[in-house]
Amino acid sequence: VVSRTPQGARQLLAMDYRAPDYQTRLRAYLKGHERCIPFNAAIGSRQVLFAGSLAEALLKADVKHSEWPRRFAFDPEREVIAARSPPEEMALCTVFEAPQATARLFDTEPATTEEDRAVNPIVGVLPRCLKKQTQLKLNTPALRSLLALAAYRIVTTPRKAAP
């Protein structure tokens, strides 16, 4: 999907998923890609998984692999990124706290032993990134998606304008 219409994916991910027209744009984007689903099959996905897949594909297409850890790391010169939800706040913090581990995760194929190994160091960071008394239950695909979305927001957020 991203290889066919990367600009559409960028436009979709630039939107706030809480906005009323996000759902309309998402459905329109998906509808335009039926040809990507073979044999007239129907594929369903939680929105966060699909959006995370878009974000990860765009990261791989738009940012040099060797730059990932540096671009994922906290940069005080970058504009502030306001989290839109507690899970996004946790994901932004995690990517900032563990840019190398996040990059290693994106080097793996989903649902593999390598992915499982790459997630372990990230899981150790999560407690530092959750607000006190917040519980979040995530499986590996959801965590990967949230981290991809956070990493994409990080690398697409511009630096502060010079005073």
XYZ file of C-alpha atoms in Angstrom:
163
model
C 0.000 0.000 0.000
C 2.744 2.456 0.977
C 4.857 1.629 -2.054
C 1.920 2.500 -4.336
C 0.770 5.682 -2.606
C 3.322 6.906 -0.064
C 1.960 10.444 -0.105
C -1.494 9.211 0.868
C 0.022 7.310 3.789
C 1.958 10.422 4.859
C -1.206 12.518 4.719
C -3.139 9.967 6.742
C -0.447 9.674 9.421
C -0.153 13.452 9.650
C -3.767 13.579 10.810
C -4.875 13.304 14.398
C -6.605 9.938 14.596
C -9.156 11.523 16.959
C -10.302 13.975 14.276
C -13.793 13.327 12.890
C -12.597 13.070 9.298
C -9.763 10.613 10.088
C -12.079 7.598 9.755
C -13.400 8.874 6.441
C -9.867 9.408 5.111
C -8.738 6.007 6.373
C -11.632 4.223 4.657
C -10.984 6.149 1.426
C -7.288 5.267 1.567
C -8.058 1.592 2.129
C -10.725 1.523 -0.576
C -8.224 2.723 -3.123
C -5.990 -0.292 -2.502
C -8.194 -3.315 -3.115
C -5.699 -4.458 -5.740
C -3.189 -5.079 -2.929
C -5.399 -7.837 -1.524
C -5.098 -10.991 -3.647
C -7.910 -13.331 -4.643
C -10.775 -11.037 -3.636
C -9.999 -11.786 -0.013
C -11.025 -9.586 2.857
C -8.405 -8.499 5.324
C -9.236 -6.935 8.651
C -6.988 -5.242 11.150
C -7.181 -3.106 14.217
C -6.576 0.456 13.129
C -3.455 0.813 15.255
C -1.900 -2.230 13.581
C -2.587 -0.913 10.095
C -1.430 2.609 10.939
C 1.688 1.209 12.606
C 2.466 -0.823 9.498
C 2.126 2.319 7.382
C 4.410 4.217 9.754
C 7.053 1.499 9.759
C 6.991 1.232 5.966
C 7.393 5.010 5.655
C 10.277 5.020 8.134
C 12.018 2.374 6.047
C 11.358 4.305 2.831
C 12.075 7.842 4.050
C 14.830 7.604 6.661
C 18.223 6.015 6.129
C 18.550 2.936 8.290
C 21.854 4.129 9.731
C 20.152 7.339 10.931
C 17.321 5.675 12.853
C 18.863 5.702 16.357
C 19.962 9.333 16.059
C 16.648 10.449 14.570
C 14.625 8.504 17.175
C 16.564 9.949 20.125
C 15.342 12.948 22.087
C 16.450 16.222 20.521
C 15.839 19.379 22.586
C 15.876 21.384 19.349
C 12.851 19.492 18.028
C 9.423 21.014 18.507
C 7.427 19.514 21.359
C 5.358 16.485 20.393
C 2.072 16.426 22.285
C 0.904 12.891 22.978
C -2.682 12.257 21.904
C -3.320 9.416 24.350
C -1.654 7.561 27.246
C -0.478 4.738 24.939
C 1.060 7.285 22.570
C 2.726 9.071 25.486
C 4.240 5.744 26.578
C 5.384 4.998 23.017
C 6.996 8.414 22.491
C 8.837 8.095 25.807
C 9.956 4.550 24.971
C 11.359 5.505 21.566
C 13.180 8.490 23.135
C 14.529 6.307 25.958
C 15.512 3.352 23.772
C 16.284 4.558 20.239
C 18.811 1.773 19.534
C 16.465 -0.953 20.757
C 13.591 0.527 18.756
C 15.742 0.535 15.632
C 16.699 -3.108 16.264
C 13.029 -4.023 16.591
C 12.268 -2.506 13.178
C 15.131 -4.555 11.729
C 13.195 -7.737 12.487
C 10.328 -9.363 10.660
C 7.062 -9.422 12.584
C 6.072 -12.634 14.377
C 9.587 -14.075 14.460
C 11.949 -15.228 17.181
C 14.183 -12.294 16.272
C 11.306 -9.903 16.958
C 10.698 -11.553 20.337
C 14.368 -11.081 21.249
C 14.334 -7.453 20.051
C 11.264 -6.640 22.168
C 12.875 -7.790 25.445
C 15.065 -4.677 26.014
C 12.124 -2.441 25.148
C 9.875 -4.146 27.691
C 12.398 -3.124 30.355
C 11.894 0.554 29.455
C 8.087 0.498 29.531
C 7.649 0.851 33.319
C 9.661 4.111 33.255
C 7.418 5.430 30.499
C 4.027 4.650 31.989
C 2.380 7.133 34.308
C 2.012 5.853 37.846
C -0.992 3.622 38.358
C -1.470 3.231 34.603
C -1.878 -0.273 33.304
C -1.504 -1.092 29.667
C -1.898 -4.552 28.180
C -0.169 -4.926 24.841
C 0.817 -7.808 22.664
C 3.929 -7.574 20.518
C 2.136 -6.468 17.307
C 0.368 -3.639 19.158
C 3.592 -2.532 20.882
C 5.476 -2.569 17.584
C 2.716 -0.527 15.947
C 2.639 2.060 18.729
C 6.431 2.392 18.595
C 6.389 2.749 14.802
C 3.750 5.459 15.009
C 5.729 7.259 17.715
C 9.009 6.954 15.796
C 7.324 8.299 12.672
C 5.916 11.290 14.580
C 9.373 11.909 16.035
C 11.235 11.890 12.721
C 8.601 14.023 10.991
C 8.473 16.678 13.716
C 10.555 19.668 12.622
C 13.206 21.400 14.627
C 12.304 24.614 16.414
C 12.595 27.798 14.380
C 15.581 29.948 15.270
C 14.631 32.895 17.484
